[in-house]
Amino acid sequence: MELLSPSALSPLLPPPPPPCSSSLQHHSRISFSPSRIGASSSSSTSQEIQHTHTSNPKVVVTRERGKNFKLMDALFAMIFPFSNCELRQIYGSNGTFFAVAELGINCLEFPLIQHAQGPDFDRLASVLSAETAFDWIIITSPEAGSVFLEAWKAAGTPSVRVGVVGAGTASIFDNLIQSSKHSLNVAFAPSKATGKVLASELPKDGNRRCTVLYPASVKASNEIEEGLSSRGFQVMRLNTYTTVVVDHVDQIVLEKALSVPVVAVASPSAVQAWVNLISKPDSWSNSVACIGETTASAAKRLGLRNVYFPAQPGLDGWVGSILEALRAHDSF
């Protein structure tokens, strides 16, 4: 199912009181460009959303515990692009808290997966320390990026050129790049955030042999290395991490999650974990909002019916699919 265009979405907010300036009326629809409200930090805003407004959640967020804040922040910021002044006019001094409650986009954090070291984890630092440098390091997920950075620092921060699958993965390197002058160059992202497109578009330096290091999940397919190899790249894949089901599920929280209109998932592993918990996919009629087509395909294959995903993978598209699913449930 393709992402609903922003222009097709109905206004989210109740009619505001008379504004002090005419600009207020232009903010009554969904905006898909990120924005911030006031000086709240990302973590504090997310914690406010998570801990203050879970009495009537509309979205279940399922990434590893502590790694759902970015999605929760994005839901908050993209659906409510108002300034502090405008917030006070509409909602009074409580601003950010009350705004989220009024809109009803409350999140329930219910981690389905966790990450663990892969069999090649210990090899990564030694490979990066070797005298022979790679032309490209390919990073295809935030977790792969975090694991890579740990090994890269252990290897003495050698000069590397990095290709990422999309903006979400690239953001893992933002703080490093902004705060230091280490020789890590994020030099490529494909026109579409998928492994297949990355493999077809990664720049190749003429006809000479071009080498690629691909730190990957144990569960990742062979699509990237096969695509690159077919173009003449020499690829070394290291399975540096894996994704496993969480050790324990709180049954009370599970019962609550089962009644929430939309479950947001970011990997086939998360979809599988959810299906294992609900036991009978055909009897569960709520929606799944997937980060991209690969995850959506897994959801459909496992019997889930109301599956939403963006045409362009990534955080912004994921938020759009969540909003589309909520709208289908009349949850605005």
mmCIF file of C-alpha atoms in Angstrom:
data_model
loop_
_atom_site.group_PDB
_atom_site.id
_atom_site.type_symbol
_atom_site.label_atom_id
_atom_site.label_comp_id
_atom_site.label_asym_id
_atom_site.label_seq_id
_atom_site.Cartn_x
_atom_site.Cartn_y
_atom_site.Cartn_z
ATOM 1 C CA MET A 1 0.000 0.000 0.000
ATOM 2 C CA GLU A 2 1.499 3.310 -0.977
ATOM 3 C CA LEU A 3 2.020 6.166 1.440
ATOM 4 C CA LEU A 4 -0.894 8.560 1.678
ATOM 5 C CA SER A 5 0.057 11.948 0.364
ATOM 6 C CA PRO A 6 0.105 14.775 2.951
ATOM 7 C CA SER A 7 -2.487 16.765 0.999
ATOM 8 C CA ALA A 8 -4.992 13.940 1.328
ATOM 9 C CA LEU A 9 -4.929 13.907 5.111
ATOM 10 C CA SER A 10 -7.630 15.782 6.959
ATOM 11 C CA PRO A 11 -6.831 18.444 9.605
ATOM 12 C CA LEU A 12 -5.711 17.024 12.914
ATOM 13 C CA LEU A 13 -6.474 19.842 15.271
ATOM 14 C CA PRO A 14 -9.717 21.216 16.666
ATOM 15 C CA PRO A 15 -10.494 24.791 15.599
ATOM 16 C CA PRO A 16 -8.078 27.034 17.506
ATOM 17 C CA PRO A 17 -9.049 30.240 19.268
ATOM 18 C CA PRO A 18 -8.427 33.476 17.369
ATOM 19 C CA PRO A 19 -4.685 33.739 16.738
ATOM 20 C CA CYS A 20 -2.513 36.741 17.465
ATOM 21 C CA SER A 21 -1.097 36.479 13.962
ATOM 22 C CA SER A 22 -2.416 35.210 10.657
ATOM 23 C CA SER A 23 0.360 32.617 10.359
ATOM 24 C CA LEU A 24 -1.362 30.242 12.785
ATOM 25 C CA GLN A 25 -3.972 29.108 10.299
ATOM 26 C CA HIS A 26 -1.334 27.681 7.973
ATOM 27 C CA HIS A 27 -0.336 24.995 10.472
ATOM 28 C CA SER A 28 -3.588 23.065 10.762
ATOM 29 C CA ARG A 29 -2.527 20.125 8.559
ATOM 30 C CA ILE A 30 0.108 17.434 8.816
ATOM 31 C CA SER A 31 3.627 18.524 7.996
ATOM 32 C CA PHE A 32 6.180 15.936 6.885
ATOM 33 C CA SER A 33 9.176 18.171 7.512
ATOM 34 C CA PRO A 34 10.728 17.677 10.938
ATOM 35 C CA SER A 35 10.355 20.448 13.485
ATOM 36 C CA ARG A 36 10.971 21.032 17.182
ATOM 37 C CA ILE A 37 8.914 22.596 19.885
ATOM 38 C CA GLY A 38 10.822 24.845 22.238
ATOM 39 C CA ALA A 39 14.148 23.774 23.651
ATOM 40 C CA SER A 40 13.136 20.294 24.774
ATOM 41 C CA SER A 41 15.748 17.655 24.058
ATOM 42 C CA SER A 42 14.904 14.564 22.024
ATOM 43 C CA SER A 43 15.192 12.223 24.966
ATOM 44 C CA SER A 44 13.196 14.375 27.364
ATOM 45 C CA THR A 45 10.381 14.912 24.873
ATOM 46 C CA SER A 46 10.140 11.190 24.193
ATOM 47 C CA GLN A 47 10.213 10.320 27.869
ATOM 48 C CA GLU A 48 7.383 12.780 28.453
ATOM 49 C CA ILE A 49 5.355 11.128 25.724
ATOM 50 C CA GLN A 50 6.174 7.610 26.867
ATOM 51 C CA HIS A 51 5.615 8.006 30.577
ATOM 52 C CA THR A 52 2.906 10.673 30.691
ATOM 53 C CA HIS A 53 0.465 9.546 28.024
ATOM 54 C CA THR A 54 0.287 5.772 27.820
ATOM 55 C CA SER A 55 -3.175 5.501 29.373
ATOM 56 C CA ASN A 56 -4.784 5.447 25.929
ATOM 57 C CA PRO A 57 -2.012 4.580 23.451
ATOM 58 C CA LYS A 58 -2.631 4.619 19.714
ATOM 59 C CA VAL A 59 0.735 3.252 18.553
ATOM 60 C CA VAL A 60 2.868 0.387 19.870
ATOM 61 C CA VAL A 61 6.595 1.013 19.296
ATOM 62 C CA THR A 62 8.592 -2.201 19.206
ATOM 63 C CA ARG A 63 12.293 -1.543 18.707
ATOM 64 C CA GLU A 64 14.855 -2.511 21.308
ATOM 65 C CA ARG A 65 14.244 -0.797 24.636
ATOM 66 C CA GLY A 66 15.672 2.707 24.647
ATOM 67 C CA LYS A 67 15.775 2.945 20.847
ATOM 68 C CA ASN A 68 12.177 4.014 20.214
ATOM 69 C CA PHE A 69 12.657 7.657 21.128
ATOM 70 C CA LYS A 70 13.445 8.819 17.599
ATOM 71 C CA LEU A 71 10.165 7.468 16.230
ATOM 72 C CA MET A 72 8.211 8.868 19.155
ATOM 73 C CA ASP A 73 9.859 12.261 18.659
ATOM 74 C CA ALA A 74 9.101 12.133 14.946
ATOM 75 C CA LEU A 75 5.427 11.387 15.566
ATOM 76 C CA PHE A 76 5.314 14.294 17.954
ATOM 77 C CA ALA A 77 7.191 16.799 15.790
ATOM 78 C CA MET A 78 5.762 15.965 12.378
ATOM 79 C CA ILE A 79 2.127 16.056 13.376
ATOM 80 C CA PHE A 80 2.435 19.140 15.531
ATOM 81 C CA PRO A 81 4.756 21.754 13.923
ATOM 82 C CA PHE A 82 3.772 24.679 16.150
ATOM 83 C CA SER A 83 5.951 27.243 17.853
ATOM 84 C CA ASN A 84 5.872 27.846 21.588
ATOM 85 C CA CYS A 85 3.829 30.999 21.079
ATOM 86 C CA GLU A 86 1.243 29.127 19.024
ATOM 87 C CA LEU A 87 1.124 26.308 21.545
ATOM 88 C CA ARG A 88 0.306 28.743 24.314
ATOM 89 C CA GLN A 89 -2.491 30.262 22.253
ATOM 90 C CA ILE A 90 -4.095 26.887 21.578
ATOM 91 C CA TYR A 91 -3.261 24.854 24.654
ATOM 92 C CA GLY A 92 -2.030 27.219 27.329
ATOM 93 C CA SER A 93 1.141 26.972 29.364
ATOM 94 C CA ASN A 94 1.315 23.160 29.409
ATOM 95 C CA GLY A 95 2.290 23.181 25.737
ATOM 96 C CA THR A 96 3.988 19.966 24.712
ATOM 97 C CA PHE A 97 2.266 17.649 27.192
ATOM 98 C CA PHE A 98 -1.253 18.769 26.446
ATOM 99 C CA ALA A 99 -0.685 18.933 22.695
ATOM 100 C CA VAL A 100 0.173 15.271 22.441
ATOM 101 C CA ALA A 101 -2.726 14.276 24.669
ATOM 102 C CA GLU A 102 -5.189 16.290 22.570
ATOM 103 C CA LEU A 103 -3.982 14.753 19.332
ATOM 104 C CA GLY A 104 -4.114 11.277 20.780
ATOM 105 C CA ILE A 105 -0.817 9.998 19.365
ATOM 106 C CA ASN A 106 0.246 8.318 22.572
ATOM 107 C CA CYS A 107 2.829 5.552 22.333
ATOM 108 C CA LEU A 108 3.202 2.312 24.243
ATOM 109 C CA GLU A 109 6.786 1.038 24.267
ATOM 110 C CA PHE A 110 6.713 -2.732 23.896
ATOM 111 C CA PRO A 111 10.112 -4.028 22.721
ATOM 112 C CA LEU A 112 9.875 -7.191 20.637
ATOM 113 C CA ILE A 113 13.549 -7.669 19.797
ATOM 114 C CA GLN A 114 17.013 -7.109 21.191
ATOM 115 C CA HIS A 115 20.450 -7.200 19.641
ATOM 116 C CA ALA A 116 23.333 -9.536 20.419
ATOM 117 C CA GLN A 117 26.883 -9.960 19.156
ATOM 118 C CA GLY A 118 27.329 -11.955 15.976
ATOM 119 C CA PRO A 119 30.041 -14.548 15.287
ATOM 120 C CA ASP A 120 32.276 -12.018 13.501
ATOM 121 C CA PHE A 121 31.987 -9.247 16.078
ATOM 122 C CA ASP A 122 35.530 -9.682 17.402
ATOM 123 C CA ARG A 123 37.009 -9.814 13.886
ATOM 124 C CA LEU A 124 35.735 -6.410 12.816
ATOM 125 C CA ALA A 125 38.260 -4.315 14.755
ATOM 126 C CA SER A 126 41.198 -6.430 13.563
ATOM 127 C CA VAL A 127 40.048 -6.218 9.936
ATOM 128 C CA LEU A 128 39.792 -2.433 10.256
ATOM 129 C CA SER A 129 43.269 -2.335 11.830
ATOM 130 C CA ALA A 130 44.881 -4.147 8.889
ATOM 131 C CA GLU A 131 47.133 -2.212 6.520
ATOM 132 C CA THR A 132 44.910 -2.957 3.520
ATOM 133 C CA ALA A 133 42.128 -0.382 3.432
ATOM 134 C CA PHE A 134 38.717 -0.950 1.875
ATOM 135 C CA ASP A 135 37.323 1.346 -0.783
ATOM 136 C CA TRP A 136 33.924 1.281 0.909
ATOM 137 C CA ILE A 137 32.383 0.333 4.230
ATOM 138 C CA ILE A 138 28.667 -0.419 3.766
ATOM 139 C CA ILE A 139 26.332 0.227 6.708
ATOM 140 C CA THR A 140 22.679 -0.765 6.330
ATOM 141 C CA SER A 141 21.076 -0.192 9.749
ATOM 142 C CA PRO A 142 21.546 1.956 12.844
ATOM 143 C CA GLU A 143 22.595 -1.108 14.847
ATOM 144 C CA ALA A 144 25.192 -2.051 12.219
ATOM 145 C CA GLY A 145 26.444 1.526 12.460
ATOM 146 C CA SER A 146 26.722 1.421 16.237
ATOM 147 C CA VAL A 147 28.618 -1.884 16.150
ATOM 148 C CA PHE A 148 30.905 -0.561 13.418
ATOM 149 C CA LEU A 149 31.715 2.634 15.327
ATOM 150 C CA GLU A 150 32.706 0.641 18.398
ATOM 151 C CA ALA A 151 35.119 -1.486 16.344
ATOM 152 C CA TRP A 152 36.379 1.523 14.362
ATOM 153 C CA LYS A 153 37.364 3.310 17.562
ATOM 154 C CA ALA A 154 39.012 0.153 18.890
ATOM 155 C CA ALA A 155 41.000 -0.051 15.642
ATOM 156 C CA GLY A 156 42.381 3.455 16.141
ATOM 157 C CA THR A 157 39.908 5.380 13.940
ATOM 158 C CA PRO A 158 41.462 4.578 10.548
ATOM 159 C CA SER A 159 40.479 6.571 7.481
ATOM 160 C CA VAL A 160 37.312 5.061 5.990
ATOM 161 C CA ARG A 161 34.750 5.930 3.319
ATOM 162 C CA VAL A 162 31.235 4.891 4.298
ATOM 163 C CA GLY A 163 28.121 4.208 2.263
ATOM 164 C CA VAL A 164 24.798 4.118 4.123
ATOM 165 C CA VAL A 165 21.413 2.765 3.089
ATOM 166 C CA GLY A 166 19.470 5.851 4.164
ATOM 167 C CA ALA A 167 19.151 8.930 6.348
ATOM 168 C CA GLY A 168 18.219 7.008 9.489
ATOM 169 C CA THR A 169 21.392 4.959 9.290
ATOM 170 C CA ALA A 170 23.474 8.029 8.422
ATOM 171 C CA SER A 171 22.273 9.794 11.572
ATOM 172 C CA ILE A 172 24.288 7.330 13.667
ATOM 173 C CA PHE A 173 27.403 9.168 12.491
ATOM 174 C CA ASP A 174 26.111 12.721 13.009
ATOM 175 C CA ASN A 175 27.472 13.401 16.466
ATOM 176 C CA LEU A 176 30.831 11.912 15.608
ATOM 177 C CA ILE A 177 31.226 14.002 12.472
ATOM 178 C CA GLN A 178 30.104 17.207 14.149
ATOM 179 C CA SER A 179 32.205 16.815 17.272
ATOM 180 C CA SER A 180 35.487 15.577 15.894
ATOM 181 C CA LYS A 181 37.803 15.604 12.915
ATOM 182 C CA HIS A 182 38.219 11.855 12.684
ATOM 183 C CA SER A 183 38.679 10.555 9.154
ATOM 184 C CA LEU A 184 35.268 8.980 8.660
ATOM 185 C CA ASN A 185 33.586 10.152 5.489
ATOM 186 C CA VAL A 186 29.916 9.288 4.912
ATOM 187 C CA ALA A 187 30.106 9.624 1.138
ATOM 188 C CA PHE A 188 27.124 7.787 -0.343
ATOM 189 C CA ALA A 189 23.457 7.000 0.101
ATOM 190 C CA PRO A 190 21.290 5.450 -2.648
ATOM 191 C CA SER A 191 18.311 7.122 -4.310
ATOM 192 C CA LYS A 192 16.025 4.701 -2.451
ATOM 193 C CA ALA A 193 16.787 3.306 0.994
ATOM 194 C CA THR A 194 16.959 -0.393 0.123
ATOM 195 C CA GLY A 195 19.840 -2.853 -0.086
ATOM 196 C CA LYS A 196 19.011 -3.673 -3.696
ATOM 197 C CA VAL A 197 19.266 -0.064 -4.824
ATOM 198 C CA LEU A 198 22.403 0.494 -2.770
ATOM 199 C CA ALA A 199 24.080 -2.458 -4.470
ATOM 200 C CA SER A 200 23.111 -1.154 -7.917
ATOM 201 C CA GLU A 201 24.199 2.461 -7.317
ATOM 202 C CA LEU A 202 27.347 2.285 -5.164
ATOM 203 C CA PRO A 203 30.041 4.207 -7.103
ATOM 204 C CA LYS A 204 32.820 2.126 -8.588
ATOM 205 C CA ASP A 205 36.222 3.626 -9.287
ATOM 206 C CA GLY A 206 36.773 2.807 -12.925
ATOM 207 C CA ASN A 207 37.692 -0.722 -13.954
ATOM 208 C CA ARG A 208 40.071 -1.458 -11.103
ATOM 209 C CA ARG A 209 39.213 -3.853 -8.328
ATOM 210 C CA CYS A 210 37.015 -2.126 -5.753
ATOM 211 C CA THR A 211 36.815 -3.614 -2.244
ATOM 212 C CA VAL A 212 33.879 -3.435 0.157
ATOM 213 C CA LEU A 213 33.590 -4.318 3.834
ATOM 214 C CA TYR A 214 30.003 -5.157 4.775
ATOM 215 C CA PRO A 215 29.364 -5.510 8.548
ATOM 216 C CA ALA A 216 25.917 -7.088 8.617
ATOM 217 C CA SER A 217 23.288 -8.799 10.686
ATOM 218 C CA VAL A 218 23.391 -12.575 10.789
ATOM 219 C CA LYS A 219 19.805 -12.491 9.510
ATOM 220 C CA ALA A 220 20.412 -10.129 6.578
ATOM 221 C CA SER A 221 19.902 -11.627 3.119
ATOM 222 C CA ASN A 222 22.686 -11.978 0.546
ATOM 223 C CA GLU A 223 21.124 -9.322 -1.677
ATOM 224 C CA ILE A 224 23.786 -6.672 -1.150
ATOM 225 C CA GLU A 225 26.909 -8.777 -1.562
ATOM 226 C CA GLU A 226 25.431 -10.613 -4.547
ATOM 227 C CA GLY A 227 24.425 -7.343 -6.199
ATOM 228 C CA LEU A 228 27.835 -5.784 -5.624
ATOM 229 C CA SER A 229 29.718 -8.915 -6.710
ATOM 230 C CA SER A 230 27.769 -8.984 -9.971
ATOM 231 C CA ARG A 231 29.099 -5.482 -10.665
ATOM 232 C CA GLY A 232 32.696 -6.506 -10.020
ATOM 233 C CA PHE A 233 33.127 -5.460 -6.389
ATOM 234 C CA GLN A 234 35.092 -7.688 -4.031
ATOM 235 C CA VAL A 235 32.985 -7.962 -0.874
ATOM 236 C CA MET A 236 33.930 -9.120 2.614
ATOM 237 C CA ARG A 237 30.844 -9.698 4.754
ATOM 238 C CA LEU A 238 31.196 -9.931 8.519
ATOM 239 C CA ASN A 239 28.180 -11.001 10.581
ATOM 240 C CA THR A 240 28.799 -8.650 13.472
ATOM 241 C CA TYR A 241 25.424 -8.731 15.240
ATOM 242 C CA THR A 242 22.118 -10.516 15.304
ATOM 243 C CA THR A 243 18.530 -9.807 16.296
ATOM 244 C CA VAL A 244 16.803 -12.041 18.825
ATOM 245 C CA VAL A 245 13.410 -12.087 20.507
ATOM 246 C CA VAL A 246 13.257 -10.410 23.920
ATOM 247 C CA ASP A 247 13.748 -12.723 26.878
ATOM 248 C CA HIS A 248 10.605 -11.712 28.718
ATOM 249 C CA VAL A 249 7.230 -10.212 27.807
ATOM 250 C CA ASP A 250 5.023 -8.598 30.414
ATOM 251 C CA GLN A 251 1.615 -10.209 29.895
ATOM 252 C CA ILE A 252 -0.272 -7.181 31.203
ATOM 253 C CA VAL A 253 1.504 -4.910 28.732
ATOM 254 C CA LEU A 254 0.919 -7.475 25.972
ATOM 255 C CA GLU A 255 -2.826 -7.437 26.625
ATOM 256 C CA LYS A 256 -2.780 -3.667 26.323
ATOM 257 C CA ALA A 257 -0.670 -3.788 23.141
ATOM 258 C CA LEU A 258 -3.094 -6.187 21.485
ATOM 259 C CA SER A 259 -5.850 -3.580 21.686
ATOM 260 C CA VAL A 260 -3.798 -0.659 20.331
ATOM 261 C CA PRO A 261 -4.817 0.326 16.758
ATOM 262 C CA VAL A 262 -1.330 0.332 15.211
ATOM 263 C CA VAL A 263 1.845 -1.652 15.854
ATOM 264 C CA ALA A 264 4.996 -0.085 14.365
ATOM 265 C CA VAL A 265 7.687 -2.551 13.293
ATOM 266 C CA ALA A 266 11.129 -2.009 11.780
ATOM 267 C CA SER A 267 12.330 -5.481 10.802
ATOM 268 C CA PRO A 268 11.105 -8.922 9.740
ATOM 269 C CA SER A 269 12.374 -10.199 13.099
ATOM 270 C CA ALA A 270 10.020 -7.850 14.921
ATOM 271 C CA VAL A 271 7.114 -8.981 12.743
ATOM 272 C CA GLN A 272 7.885 -12.630 13.490
ATOM 273 C CA ALA A 273 8.067 -11.889 17.216
ATOM 274 C CA TRP A 274 4.689 -10.137 17.115
ATOM 275 C CA VAL A 275 3.039 -12.973 15.201
ATOM 276 C CA ASN A 276 4.432 -15.466 17.715
ATOM 277 C CA LEU A 277 2.812 -13.487 20.522
ATOM 278 C CA ILE A 278 -0.634 -13.103 18.973
ATOM 279 C CA SER A 279 -0.676 -16.811 17.992
ATOM 280 C CA LYS A 280 -3.607 -16.386 15.558
ATOM 281 C CA PRO A 281 -2.883 -13.582 13.063
ATOM 282 C CA ASP A 282 -6.278 -14.014 11.401
ATOM 283 C CA SER A 283 -8.059 -13.139 14.641
ATOM 284 C CA TRP A 284 -6.130 -9.898 15.162
ATOM 285 C CA SER A 285 -7.562 -7.141 12.962
ATOM 286 C CA ASN A 286 -5.539 -4.090 13.924
ATOM 287 C CA SER A 287 -2.809 -2.607 11.724
ATOM 288 C CA VAL A 288 0.924 -2.982 11.277
ATOM 289 C CA ALA A 289 2.923 0.026 10.081
ATOM 290 C CA CYS A 290 6.247 -1.101 8.613
ATOM 291 C CA ILE A 291 9.394 0.924 8.070
ATOM 292 C CA GLY A 292 9.770 -0.401 4.518
ATOM 293 C CA GLU A 293 8.746 -2.918 1.905
ATOM 294 C CA THR A 294 10.958 -5.766 3.145
ATOM 295 C CA THR A 295 9.338 -5.699 6.573
ATOM 296 C CA ALA A 296 5.883 -5.320 5.012
ATOM 297 C CA SER A 297 6.447 -8.369 2.803
ATOM 298 C CA ALA A 298 7.324 -10.402 5.894
ATOM 299 C CA ALA A 299 4.153 -9.188 7.626
ATOM 300 C CA LYS A 300 1.952 -10.210 4.715
ATOM 301 C CA ARG A 301 3.708 -13.547 4.362
ATOM 302 C CA LEU A 302 3.032 -14.285 8.030
ATOM 303 C CA GLY A 303 -0.695 -13.660 7.640
ATOM 304 C CA LEU A 304 -1.160 -10.083 8.852
ATOM 305 C CA ARG A 305 -3.828 -8.284 6.851
ATOM 306 C CA ASN A 306 -3.797 -4.534 7.475
ATOM 307 C CA VAL A 307 -0.208 -3.774 6.505
ATOM 308 C CA TYR A 308 1.004 -0.241 5.752
ATOM 309 C CA PHE A 309 4.399 0.791 4.454
ATOM 310 C CA PRO A 310 5.915 3.776 2.640
ATOM 311 C CA ALA A 311 6.996 3.840 -0.985
ATOM 312 C CA GLN A 312 10.259 5.413 0.241
ATOM 313 C CA PRO A 313 11.709 3.588 3.267
ATOM 314 C CA GLY A 314 12.896 5.605 6.228
ATOM 315 C CA LEU A 315 11.680 7.416 9.314
ATOM 316 C CA ASP A 316 9.589 10.067 7.564
ATOM 317 C CA GLY A 317 7.806 7.520 5.425
ATOM 318 C CA TRP A 318 7.303 5.253 8.434
ATOM 319 C CA VAL A 319 5.601 8.076 10.316
ATOM 320 C CA GLY A 320 3.402 8.691 7.290
ATOM 321 C CA SER A 321 2.351 5.048 7.206
ATOM 322 C CA ILE A 322 1.545 5.135 10.915
ATOM 323 C CA LEU A 323 -0.652 8.183 10.389
ATOM 324 C CA GLU A 324 -2.342 6.524 7.418
ATOM 325 C CA ALA A 325 -3.091 3.434 9.500
ATOM 326 C CA LEU A 326 -4.462 5.575 12.333
ATOM 327 C CA ARG A 327 -6.667 7.449 9.922
ATOM 328 C CA ALA A 328 -8.039 4.161 8.578
ATOM 329 C CA HIS A 329 -8.938 3.261 12.157
ATOM 330 C CA ASP A 330 -10.553 6.673 12.707
ATOM 331 C CA SER A 331 -8.065 7.160 15.510
ATOM 332 C CA PHE A 332 -7.456 10.872 14.981
#
